[in-house]
Short mmCIF file of C-alpha atoms and ligand atoms in Angstrom, two decimals:
data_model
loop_
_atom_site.label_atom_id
_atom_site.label_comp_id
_atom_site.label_asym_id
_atom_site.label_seq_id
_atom_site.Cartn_x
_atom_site.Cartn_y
_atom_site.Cartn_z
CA UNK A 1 101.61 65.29 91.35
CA UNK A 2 101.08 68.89 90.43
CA UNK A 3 102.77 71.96 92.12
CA UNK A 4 100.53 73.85 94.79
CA UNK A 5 100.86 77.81 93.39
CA UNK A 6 103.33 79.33 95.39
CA UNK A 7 100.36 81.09 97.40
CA UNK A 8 99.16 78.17 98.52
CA UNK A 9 102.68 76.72 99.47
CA UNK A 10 102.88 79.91 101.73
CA UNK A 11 99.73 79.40 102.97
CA UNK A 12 101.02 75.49 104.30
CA UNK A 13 104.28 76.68 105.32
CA UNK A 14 102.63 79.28 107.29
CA UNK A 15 100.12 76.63 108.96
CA UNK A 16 103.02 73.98 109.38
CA UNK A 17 104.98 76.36 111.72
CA UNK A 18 101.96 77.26 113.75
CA UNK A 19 101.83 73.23 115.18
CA UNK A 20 104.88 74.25 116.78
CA UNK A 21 103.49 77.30 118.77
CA UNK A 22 100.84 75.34 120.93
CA UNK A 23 100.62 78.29 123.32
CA UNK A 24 98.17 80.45 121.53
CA UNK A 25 94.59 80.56 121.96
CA UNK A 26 92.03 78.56 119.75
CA UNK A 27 91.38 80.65 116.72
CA UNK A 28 93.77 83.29 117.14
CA UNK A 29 96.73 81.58 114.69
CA UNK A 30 94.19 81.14 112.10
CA UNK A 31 92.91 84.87 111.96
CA UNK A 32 96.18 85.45 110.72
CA UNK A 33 96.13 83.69 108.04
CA UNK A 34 93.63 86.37 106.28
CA UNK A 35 94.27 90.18 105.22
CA UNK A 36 93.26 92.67 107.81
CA UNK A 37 92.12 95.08 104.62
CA UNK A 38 92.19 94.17 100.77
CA UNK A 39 91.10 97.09 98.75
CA UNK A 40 90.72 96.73 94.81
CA UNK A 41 90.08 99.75 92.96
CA UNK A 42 89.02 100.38 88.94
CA UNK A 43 90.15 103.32 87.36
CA UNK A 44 90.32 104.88 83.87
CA UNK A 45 92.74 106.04 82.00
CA UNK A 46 93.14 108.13 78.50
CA UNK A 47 95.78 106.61 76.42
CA UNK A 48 97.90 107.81 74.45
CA UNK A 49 95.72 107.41 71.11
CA UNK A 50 93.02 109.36 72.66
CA UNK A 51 90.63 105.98 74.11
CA UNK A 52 90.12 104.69 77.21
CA UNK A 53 91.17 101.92 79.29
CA UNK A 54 89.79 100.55 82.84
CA UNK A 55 92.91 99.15 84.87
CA UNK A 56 91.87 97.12 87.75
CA UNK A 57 94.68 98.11 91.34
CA UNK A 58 94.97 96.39 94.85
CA UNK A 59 96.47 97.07 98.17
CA UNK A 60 96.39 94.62 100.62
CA UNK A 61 97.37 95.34 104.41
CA UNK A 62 98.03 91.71 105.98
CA UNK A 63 98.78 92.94 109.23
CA UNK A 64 99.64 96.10 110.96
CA UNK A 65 100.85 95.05 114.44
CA UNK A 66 103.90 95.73 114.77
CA UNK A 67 103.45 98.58 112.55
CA UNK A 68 102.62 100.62 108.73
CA UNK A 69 101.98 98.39 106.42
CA UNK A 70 105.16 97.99 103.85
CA UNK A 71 105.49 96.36 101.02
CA UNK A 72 105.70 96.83 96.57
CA UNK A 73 103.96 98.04 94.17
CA UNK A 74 103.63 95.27 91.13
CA UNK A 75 102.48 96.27 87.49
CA UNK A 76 102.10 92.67 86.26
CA UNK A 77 99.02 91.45 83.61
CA UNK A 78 98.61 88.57 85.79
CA UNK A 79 98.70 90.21 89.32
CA UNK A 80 95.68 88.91 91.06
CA UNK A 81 94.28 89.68 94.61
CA UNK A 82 95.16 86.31 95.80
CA UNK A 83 98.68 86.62 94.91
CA UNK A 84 98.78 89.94 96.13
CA UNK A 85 97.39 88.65 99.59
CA UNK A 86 99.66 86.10 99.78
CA UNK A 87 102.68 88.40 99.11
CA UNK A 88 101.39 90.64 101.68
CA UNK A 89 101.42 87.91 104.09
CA UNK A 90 104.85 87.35 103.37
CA UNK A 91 105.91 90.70 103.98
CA UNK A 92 104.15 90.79 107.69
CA UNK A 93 106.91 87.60 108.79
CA UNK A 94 109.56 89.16 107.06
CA UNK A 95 109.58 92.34 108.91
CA UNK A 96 108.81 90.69 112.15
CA UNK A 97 111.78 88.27 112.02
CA UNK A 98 114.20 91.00 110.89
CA UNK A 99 112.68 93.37 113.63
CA UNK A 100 111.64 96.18 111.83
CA UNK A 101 108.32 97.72 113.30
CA UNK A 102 106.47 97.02 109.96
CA UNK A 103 103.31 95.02 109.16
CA UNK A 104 103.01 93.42 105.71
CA UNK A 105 101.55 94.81 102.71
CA UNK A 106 101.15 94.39 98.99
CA UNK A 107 99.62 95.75 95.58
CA UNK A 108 99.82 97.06 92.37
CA UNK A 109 97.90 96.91 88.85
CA UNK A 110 97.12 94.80 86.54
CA UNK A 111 98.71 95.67 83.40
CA UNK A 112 101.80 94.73 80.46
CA UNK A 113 104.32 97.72 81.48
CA UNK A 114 105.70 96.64 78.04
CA UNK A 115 102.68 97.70 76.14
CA UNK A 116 102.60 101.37 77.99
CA UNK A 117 104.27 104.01 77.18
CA UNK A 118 105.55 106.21 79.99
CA UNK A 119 102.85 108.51 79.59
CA UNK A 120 100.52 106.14 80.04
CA UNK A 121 102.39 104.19 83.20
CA UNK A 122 102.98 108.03 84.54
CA UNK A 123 99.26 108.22 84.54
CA UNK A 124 98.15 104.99 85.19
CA UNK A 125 101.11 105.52 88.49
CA UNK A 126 99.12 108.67 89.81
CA UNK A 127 95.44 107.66 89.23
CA UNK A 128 95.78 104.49 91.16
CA UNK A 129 97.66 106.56 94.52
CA UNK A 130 94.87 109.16 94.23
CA UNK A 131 92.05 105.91 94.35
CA UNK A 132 94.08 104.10 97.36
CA UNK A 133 93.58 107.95 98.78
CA UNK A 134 94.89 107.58 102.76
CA UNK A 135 94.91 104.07 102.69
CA UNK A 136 98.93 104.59 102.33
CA UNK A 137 100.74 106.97 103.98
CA UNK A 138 103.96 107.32 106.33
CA UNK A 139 102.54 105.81 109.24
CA UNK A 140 99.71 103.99 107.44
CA UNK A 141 100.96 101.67 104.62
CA UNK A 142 104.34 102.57 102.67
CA UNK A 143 104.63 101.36 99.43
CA UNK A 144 108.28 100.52 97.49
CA UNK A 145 109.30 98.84 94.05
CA UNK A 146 108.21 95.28 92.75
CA UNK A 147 108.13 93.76 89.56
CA UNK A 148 108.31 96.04 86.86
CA UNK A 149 107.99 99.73 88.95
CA UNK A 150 111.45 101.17 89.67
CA UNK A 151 112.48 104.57 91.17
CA UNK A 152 110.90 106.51 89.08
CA UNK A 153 107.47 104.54 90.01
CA UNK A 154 108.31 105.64 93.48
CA UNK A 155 108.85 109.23 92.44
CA UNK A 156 105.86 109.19 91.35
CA UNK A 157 103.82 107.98 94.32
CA UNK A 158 105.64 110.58 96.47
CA UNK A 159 105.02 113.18 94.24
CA UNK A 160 101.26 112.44 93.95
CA UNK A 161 101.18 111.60 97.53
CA UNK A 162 102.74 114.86 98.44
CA UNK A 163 100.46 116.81 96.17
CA UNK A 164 97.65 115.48 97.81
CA UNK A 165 99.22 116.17 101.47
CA UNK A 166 100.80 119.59 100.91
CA UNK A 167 102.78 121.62 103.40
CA UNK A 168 104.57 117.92 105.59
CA UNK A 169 107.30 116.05 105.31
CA UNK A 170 105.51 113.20 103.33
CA UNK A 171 108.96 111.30 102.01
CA UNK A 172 107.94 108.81 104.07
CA UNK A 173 105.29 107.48 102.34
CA UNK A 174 107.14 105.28 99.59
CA UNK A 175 110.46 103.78 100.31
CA UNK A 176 112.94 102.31 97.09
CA UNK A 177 112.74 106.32 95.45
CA UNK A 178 115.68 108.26 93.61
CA UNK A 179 118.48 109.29 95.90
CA UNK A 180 117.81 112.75 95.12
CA UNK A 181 114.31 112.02 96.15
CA UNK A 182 115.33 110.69 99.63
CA UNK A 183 115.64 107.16 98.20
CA UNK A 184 118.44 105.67 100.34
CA UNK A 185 122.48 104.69 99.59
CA UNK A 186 122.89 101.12 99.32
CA UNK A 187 118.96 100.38 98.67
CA UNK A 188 119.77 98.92 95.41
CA UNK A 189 122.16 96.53 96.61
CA UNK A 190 120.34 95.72 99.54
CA UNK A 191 118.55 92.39 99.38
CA UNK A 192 121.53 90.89 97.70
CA UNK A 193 124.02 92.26 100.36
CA UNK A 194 121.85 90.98 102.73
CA UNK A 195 122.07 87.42 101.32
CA UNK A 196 125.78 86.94 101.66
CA UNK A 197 125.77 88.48 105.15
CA UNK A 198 123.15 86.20 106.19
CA UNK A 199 125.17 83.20 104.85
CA UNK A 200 128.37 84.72 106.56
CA UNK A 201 127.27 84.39 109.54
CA UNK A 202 125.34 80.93 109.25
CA UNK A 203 128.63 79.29 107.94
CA UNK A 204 130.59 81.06 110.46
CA UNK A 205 128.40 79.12 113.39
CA UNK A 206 127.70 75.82 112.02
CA UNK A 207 130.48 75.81 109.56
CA UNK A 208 130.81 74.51 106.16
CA UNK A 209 132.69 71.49 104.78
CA UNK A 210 135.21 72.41 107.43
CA UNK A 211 135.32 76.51 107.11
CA UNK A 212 134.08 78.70 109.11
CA UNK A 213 134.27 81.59 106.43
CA UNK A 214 133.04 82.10 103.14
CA UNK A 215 137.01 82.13 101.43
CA UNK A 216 137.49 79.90 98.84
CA UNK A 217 133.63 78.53 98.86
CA UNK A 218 132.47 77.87 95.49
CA UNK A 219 129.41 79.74 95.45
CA UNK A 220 126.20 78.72 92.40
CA UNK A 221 123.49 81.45 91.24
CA UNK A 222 120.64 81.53 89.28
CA UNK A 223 119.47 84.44 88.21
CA UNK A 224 121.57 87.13 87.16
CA UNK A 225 119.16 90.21 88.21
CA UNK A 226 119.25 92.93 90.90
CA UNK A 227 119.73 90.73 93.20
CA UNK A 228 121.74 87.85 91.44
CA UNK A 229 124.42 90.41 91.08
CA UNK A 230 124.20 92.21 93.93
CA UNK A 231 124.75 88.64 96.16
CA UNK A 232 128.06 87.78 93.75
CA UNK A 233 129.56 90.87 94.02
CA UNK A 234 129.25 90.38 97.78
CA UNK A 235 130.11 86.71 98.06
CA UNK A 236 133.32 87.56 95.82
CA UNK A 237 134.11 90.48 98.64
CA UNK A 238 133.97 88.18 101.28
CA UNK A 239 136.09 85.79 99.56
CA UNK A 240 133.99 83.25 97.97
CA UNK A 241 134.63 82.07 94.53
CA UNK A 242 131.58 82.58 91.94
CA UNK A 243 131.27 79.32 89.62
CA UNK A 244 128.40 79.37 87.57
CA UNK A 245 125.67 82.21 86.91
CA UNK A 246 122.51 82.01 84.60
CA UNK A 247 120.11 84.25 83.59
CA UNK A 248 116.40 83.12 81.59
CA UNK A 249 118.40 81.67 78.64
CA UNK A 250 120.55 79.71 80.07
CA UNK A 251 123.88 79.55 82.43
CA UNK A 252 127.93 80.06 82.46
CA UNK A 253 130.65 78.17 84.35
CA UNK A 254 133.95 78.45 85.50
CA UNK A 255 135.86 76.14 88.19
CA UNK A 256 138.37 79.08 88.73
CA UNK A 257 135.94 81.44 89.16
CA UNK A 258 133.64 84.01 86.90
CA UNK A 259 134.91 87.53 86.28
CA UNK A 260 131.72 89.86 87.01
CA UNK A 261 132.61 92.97 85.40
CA UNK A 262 133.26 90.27 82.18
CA UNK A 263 129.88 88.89 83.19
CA UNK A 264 128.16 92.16 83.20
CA UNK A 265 129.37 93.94 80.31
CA UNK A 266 128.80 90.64 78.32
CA UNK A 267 125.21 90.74 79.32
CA UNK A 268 124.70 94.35 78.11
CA UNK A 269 126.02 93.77 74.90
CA UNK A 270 124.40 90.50 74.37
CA UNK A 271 120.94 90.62 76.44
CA UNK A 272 122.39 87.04 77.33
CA UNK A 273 125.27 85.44 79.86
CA UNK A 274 126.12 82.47 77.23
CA UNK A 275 128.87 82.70 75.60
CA UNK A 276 131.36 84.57 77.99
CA UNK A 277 135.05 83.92 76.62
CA UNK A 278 136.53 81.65 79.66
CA UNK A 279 133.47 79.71 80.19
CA UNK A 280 131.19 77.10 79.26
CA UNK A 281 128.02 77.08 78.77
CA UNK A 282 125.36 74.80 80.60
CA UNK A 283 121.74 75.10 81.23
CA UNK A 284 119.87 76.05 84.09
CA UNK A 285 118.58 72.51 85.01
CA UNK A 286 122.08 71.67 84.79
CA UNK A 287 123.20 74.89 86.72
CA UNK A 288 121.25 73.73 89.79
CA UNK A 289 122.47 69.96 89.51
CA UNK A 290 126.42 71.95 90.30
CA UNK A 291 128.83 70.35 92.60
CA UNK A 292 129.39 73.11 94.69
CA UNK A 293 129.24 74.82 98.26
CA UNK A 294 126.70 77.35 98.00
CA UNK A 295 123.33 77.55 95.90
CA UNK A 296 121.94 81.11 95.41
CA UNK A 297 118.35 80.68 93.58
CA UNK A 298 117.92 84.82 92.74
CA UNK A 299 115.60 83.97 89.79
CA UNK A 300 111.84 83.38 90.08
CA UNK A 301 109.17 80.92 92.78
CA UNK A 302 109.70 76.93 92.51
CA UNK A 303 112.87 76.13 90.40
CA UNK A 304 113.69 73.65 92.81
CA UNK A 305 110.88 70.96 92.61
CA UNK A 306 110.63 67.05 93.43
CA UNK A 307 112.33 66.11 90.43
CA UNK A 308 115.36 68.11 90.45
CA UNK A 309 116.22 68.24 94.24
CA UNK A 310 117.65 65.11 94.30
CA UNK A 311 120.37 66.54 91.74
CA UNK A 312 121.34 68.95 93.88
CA UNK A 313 124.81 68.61 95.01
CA UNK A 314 125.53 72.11 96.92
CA UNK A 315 126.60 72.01 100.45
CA UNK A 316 124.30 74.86 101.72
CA UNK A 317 120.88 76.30 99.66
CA UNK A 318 120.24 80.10 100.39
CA UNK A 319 116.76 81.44 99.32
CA UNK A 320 117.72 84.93 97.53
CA UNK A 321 114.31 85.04 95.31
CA UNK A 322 110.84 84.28 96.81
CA UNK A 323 109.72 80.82 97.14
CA UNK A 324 112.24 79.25 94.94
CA UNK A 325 111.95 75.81 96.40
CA UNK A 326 109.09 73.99 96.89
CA UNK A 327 107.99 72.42 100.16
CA UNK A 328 108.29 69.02 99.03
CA UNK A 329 112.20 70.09 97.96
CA UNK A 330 112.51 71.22 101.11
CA UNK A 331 112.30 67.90 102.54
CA UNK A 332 114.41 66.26 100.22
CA UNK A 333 117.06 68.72 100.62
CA UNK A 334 116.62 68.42 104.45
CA UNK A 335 116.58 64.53 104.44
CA UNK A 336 120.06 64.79 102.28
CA UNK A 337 121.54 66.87 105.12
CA UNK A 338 121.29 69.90 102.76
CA UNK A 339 120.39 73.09 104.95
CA UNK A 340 117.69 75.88 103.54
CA UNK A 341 118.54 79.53 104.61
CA UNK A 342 115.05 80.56 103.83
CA UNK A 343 113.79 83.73 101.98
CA UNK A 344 112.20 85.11 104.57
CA UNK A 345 115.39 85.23 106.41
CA UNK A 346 118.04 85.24 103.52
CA UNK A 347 116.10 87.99 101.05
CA UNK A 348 114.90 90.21 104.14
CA UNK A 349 117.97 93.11 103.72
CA UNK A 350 115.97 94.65 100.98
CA UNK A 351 113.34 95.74 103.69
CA UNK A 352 115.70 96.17 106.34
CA UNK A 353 117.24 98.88 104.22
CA UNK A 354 113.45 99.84 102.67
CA UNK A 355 113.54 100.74 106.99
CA UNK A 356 116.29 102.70 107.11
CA UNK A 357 114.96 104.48 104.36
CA UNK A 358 112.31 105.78 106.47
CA UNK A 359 113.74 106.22 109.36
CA UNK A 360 115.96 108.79 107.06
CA UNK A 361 113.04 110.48 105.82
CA UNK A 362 111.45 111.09 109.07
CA UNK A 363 114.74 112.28 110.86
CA UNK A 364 115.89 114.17 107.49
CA UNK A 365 118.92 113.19 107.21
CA UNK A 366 121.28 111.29 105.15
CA UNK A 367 123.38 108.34 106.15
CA UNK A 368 126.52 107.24 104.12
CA UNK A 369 126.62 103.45 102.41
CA UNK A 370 128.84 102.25 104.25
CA UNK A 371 126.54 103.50 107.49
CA UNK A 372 123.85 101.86 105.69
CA UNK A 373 125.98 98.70 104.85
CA UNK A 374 127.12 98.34 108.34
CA UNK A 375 123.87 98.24 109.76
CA UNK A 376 122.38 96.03 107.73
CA UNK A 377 125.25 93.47 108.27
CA UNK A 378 124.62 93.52 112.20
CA UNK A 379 120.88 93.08 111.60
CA UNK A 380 121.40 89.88 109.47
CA UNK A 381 123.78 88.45 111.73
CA UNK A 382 121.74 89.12 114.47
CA UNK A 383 118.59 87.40 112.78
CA UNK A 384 120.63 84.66 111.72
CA UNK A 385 121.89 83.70 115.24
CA UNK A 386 117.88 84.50 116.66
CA UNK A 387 116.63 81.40 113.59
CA UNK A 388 119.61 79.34 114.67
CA UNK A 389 118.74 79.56 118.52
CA UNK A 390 114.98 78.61 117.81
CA UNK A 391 115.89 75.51 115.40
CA UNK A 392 118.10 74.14 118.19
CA UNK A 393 115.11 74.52 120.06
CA UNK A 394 112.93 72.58 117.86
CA UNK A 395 114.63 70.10 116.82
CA UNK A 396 115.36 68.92 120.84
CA UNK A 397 111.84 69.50 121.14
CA UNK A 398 110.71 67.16 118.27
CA UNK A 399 113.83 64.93 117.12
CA UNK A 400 112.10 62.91 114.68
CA UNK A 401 109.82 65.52 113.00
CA UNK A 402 111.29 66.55 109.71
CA UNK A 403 109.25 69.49 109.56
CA UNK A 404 111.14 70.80 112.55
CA UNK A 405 114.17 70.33 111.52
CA UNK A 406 113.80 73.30 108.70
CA UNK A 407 115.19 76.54 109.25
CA UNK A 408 112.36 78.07 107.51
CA UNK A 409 109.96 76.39 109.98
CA UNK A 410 111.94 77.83 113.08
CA UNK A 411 111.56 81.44 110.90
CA UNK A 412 108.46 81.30 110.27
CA UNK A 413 107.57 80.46 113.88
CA UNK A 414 109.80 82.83 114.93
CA UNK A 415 107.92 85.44 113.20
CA UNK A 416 104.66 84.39 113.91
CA UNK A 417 104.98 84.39 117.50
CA UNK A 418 106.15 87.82 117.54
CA UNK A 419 103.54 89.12 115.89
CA UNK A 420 101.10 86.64 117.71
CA UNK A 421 102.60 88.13 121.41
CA UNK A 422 102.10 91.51 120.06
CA UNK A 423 98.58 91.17 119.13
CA UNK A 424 97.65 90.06 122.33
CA UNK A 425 99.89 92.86 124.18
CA UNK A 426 97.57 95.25 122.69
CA UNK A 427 94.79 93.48 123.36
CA UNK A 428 92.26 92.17 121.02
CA UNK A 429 89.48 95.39 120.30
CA UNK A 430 87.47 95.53 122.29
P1 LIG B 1 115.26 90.74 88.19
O1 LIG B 1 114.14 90.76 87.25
O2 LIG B 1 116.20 91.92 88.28
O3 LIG B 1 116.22 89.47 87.90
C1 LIG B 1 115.74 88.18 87.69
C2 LIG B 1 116.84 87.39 86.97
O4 LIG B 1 116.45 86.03 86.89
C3 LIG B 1 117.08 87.84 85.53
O5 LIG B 1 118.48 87.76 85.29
C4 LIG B 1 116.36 86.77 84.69
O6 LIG B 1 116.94 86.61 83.41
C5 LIG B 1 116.60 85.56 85.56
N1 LIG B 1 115.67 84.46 85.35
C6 LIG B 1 114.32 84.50 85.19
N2 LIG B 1 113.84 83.25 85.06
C7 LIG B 1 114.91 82.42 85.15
C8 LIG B 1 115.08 81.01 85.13
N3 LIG B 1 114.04 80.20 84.96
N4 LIG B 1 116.33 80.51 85.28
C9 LIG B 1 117.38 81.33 85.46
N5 LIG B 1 117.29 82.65 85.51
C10 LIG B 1 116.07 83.19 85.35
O7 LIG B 1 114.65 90.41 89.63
P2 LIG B 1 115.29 90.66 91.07
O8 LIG B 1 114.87 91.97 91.59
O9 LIG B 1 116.75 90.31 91.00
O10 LIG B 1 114.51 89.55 91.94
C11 LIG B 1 114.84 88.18 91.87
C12 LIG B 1 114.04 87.43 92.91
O11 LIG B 1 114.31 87.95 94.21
C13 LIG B 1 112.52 87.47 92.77
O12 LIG B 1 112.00 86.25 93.23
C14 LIG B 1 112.12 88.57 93.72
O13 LIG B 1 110.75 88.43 94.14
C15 LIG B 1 113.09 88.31 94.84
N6 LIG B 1 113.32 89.45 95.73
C16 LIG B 1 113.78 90.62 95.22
C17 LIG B 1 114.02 91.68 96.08
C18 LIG B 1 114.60 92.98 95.58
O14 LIG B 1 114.97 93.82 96.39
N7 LIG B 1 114.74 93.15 94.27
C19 LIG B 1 113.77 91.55 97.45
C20 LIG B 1 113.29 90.33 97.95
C21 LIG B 1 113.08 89.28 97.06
#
């Protein structure tokens, strides 16, 4: 059986939560299945050998609700509007289970960042902000970094942004930008951060092979990027052990536990993890297939599929990249006794601090990291215990459903309903 794309695998997840909120009117659950706006643009640009190129752009606003659209900016050469849609979608639960008052959003451009130079991405950056015009601004649509923008991306939309708005506060408009920009402490660490504080706090209330704390737990991740490093450096400061790590070529492992500076320096010199004095290699099918306590996918969408799922051996799976686990994993994962912290719950700390971001902006002012850090920490806790309260819920309510026994069903219908109960507090125009 072939793989649904991970858009349409959102798109079922999405409509498998919504059996579980009966209380809506006819119709109204579906509507939010679609974009509220999806705007493609085409734009030229001079290159750097004096012709020119069209580059095709979208921003997609799934829902603005509970507030701005947010979400990145992606400069992929296969970004399409679907995917972008989809993503968008994404974004619109996320902030609406972590409470901030965001709606979701996507975009970006279709193009090979690795074929551009910077003049070209510097231009190709500020044509496509002038196109999407006021369809983003602070209290519009705020864009931050995806795949392959950064910072300096984000520097770039502000400056534009700004240039076109003179004589306001417009630092608002992009969140994920320099610090010097008004770019935020502890941004860059964020979503992985968030990941071990969300897993904190689930193992603290329903426990884990007999702790109650992440000490000692042997803790499994693929993907050694942003965020894959971010979530072991905070596992290790909570006390967990990190086993194995992996990047694309393949993965590392160490019983006693992987030294991360080692790790990191090895990586830089190399462009690869293999090989690390102290450890042994393994690959990443193998890396997944780990006795362990704790799984961390950080990598890319469906590594963990129908065939490999049943190798799994981990205690606990937490969702730190998008869609890393299909939905028929899910099951078997969930049939095993193997609990799913789901991206939308586990990965949310990147926007959460994306939000503080602009709440800095707007007040002009500066908080510390450890401010930042702090506050993140109570919000994932918080969301944690909110998913754990609806799951009791629906499993009593449906004992032998399967479906409701996910945490990433009680998420997703967490979210939903908020933004469902919203829409109808403001009434539906006219
Ligand atoms: P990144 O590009 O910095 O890192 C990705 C890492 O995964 C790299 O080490 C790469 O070598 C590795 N990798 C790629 N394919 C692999 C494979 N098949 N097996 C093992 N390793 C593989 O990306 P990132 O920013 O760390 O994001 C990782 C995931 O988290 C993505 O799914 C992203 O959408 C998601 N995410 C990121 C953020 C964020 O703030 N960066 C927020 C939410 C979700």
């Amino acid at each position: 059986m072939t793989t649904p794309s991970p858009q349409k695998q959102g798109l079922l997840r999405v409509l498998d939560a919504t059996r579980y909120l009966p209380q809506f009117k006819k119709g109204l659950l579906a509507h939010l299945a679609n974009p509220r706006r999806a705007i493609t643009v085409c734009f030229p640009v001079e290159m750097d050998d004096g012709s020119v190129r069209s580059f095709f752009g979208y921003r997609v606003l799934h829902n603005n609700v509970l507030g701005p659209g947010k979400g990145g900016l992606r400069f992929h050469p296969d970004l399409s509007l679907e995917e972008v849609s989809s993503l968008a979608a994404l974004m619109t639960w996320k902030c609406a289970l972590i409470e901030v008052p965001f709606g979701g959003a996507k975009g970006g451009v279709v193009c090979d960042t690795k074929q551009l130079s910077a003049g070209e991405l510097r231009r190709i950056t500020r044509r496509f902000i002038s196109e999407l015009g006021d369809n983003i601004g602070p209290h519009t649509d705020i864009p931050a970094p995806d795949m392959y923008t950064n910072a300096q991306t984000m520097a770039l939309v502000y400056d534009t942004y700004d240039t076109m708005h003179p004589g306001r506060n417009n630092r608002p408009v992009v969140t994920g930008k320099p610090i010097d920009q008004g770019g935020s402490l502890g941004r860059r660490d964020a979503t992985g951060n968030g990941v071990a504080f969300a897993t904190e706090r689930f193992v603290r209330l329903q426990g884990l092979n007999g702790h109650k704390h992440l000490g000692g737990l042997r803790v499994v991740i693929q993907g050694f990027g942003n965020v894959g490093y971010a979530a072991a450096h905070a596992f290790q400061r909570l006390g967990a052990r990190i086993t194995a790590l992996s990047d694309s070529r393949g993965g590392i492992h160490c019983e006693e536990g992987i030294d991360l500076q080692a790790a990191l320096a090895h990586k830089r010199e190399n462009g690869h993890l293999s090989g690390l004095p102290g450890t042994t290699n393994l690959s990443n099918e193998d890396l997944l297939a780990l006795e362990c306590d704790i799984l961390v996918p950080a990598a890319s969408a469906s590594q963990v599929h129908a065939e490999n799922a049943p190798r799994v051996q981990a205690r606990l799976v937490v969702e730190a990249a998008n869609d890393p686990l299909t939905p028929q994993a899910d099951l078997l994962l969930q049939e095993r006794g193997i609990p799913v912290l789901p991206d939308i719950l586990a990965n949310a700390g990147g926007v959460c601090v994306s939000y503080f971001e602009w709440v800095q902006n707007i007040q002009n002012q500066s908080w510390s990291e450890q401010e930042v850090e702090q506050k993140l920490r109570h919000r994932m806790h918080h969301t944690v215990e909110a998913v754990l309260r609806r799951h009791q819920q629906l499993v009593k309510a449906h004992p032998d459903d399967p479906h409701a026994a996910l945490l990433r069903t009680a998420a997703l219908a967490l979210a939903i309903e908020r933004v469902t109960c919203a829409t109808l507090e403001r009434g539906i125009w006219p």
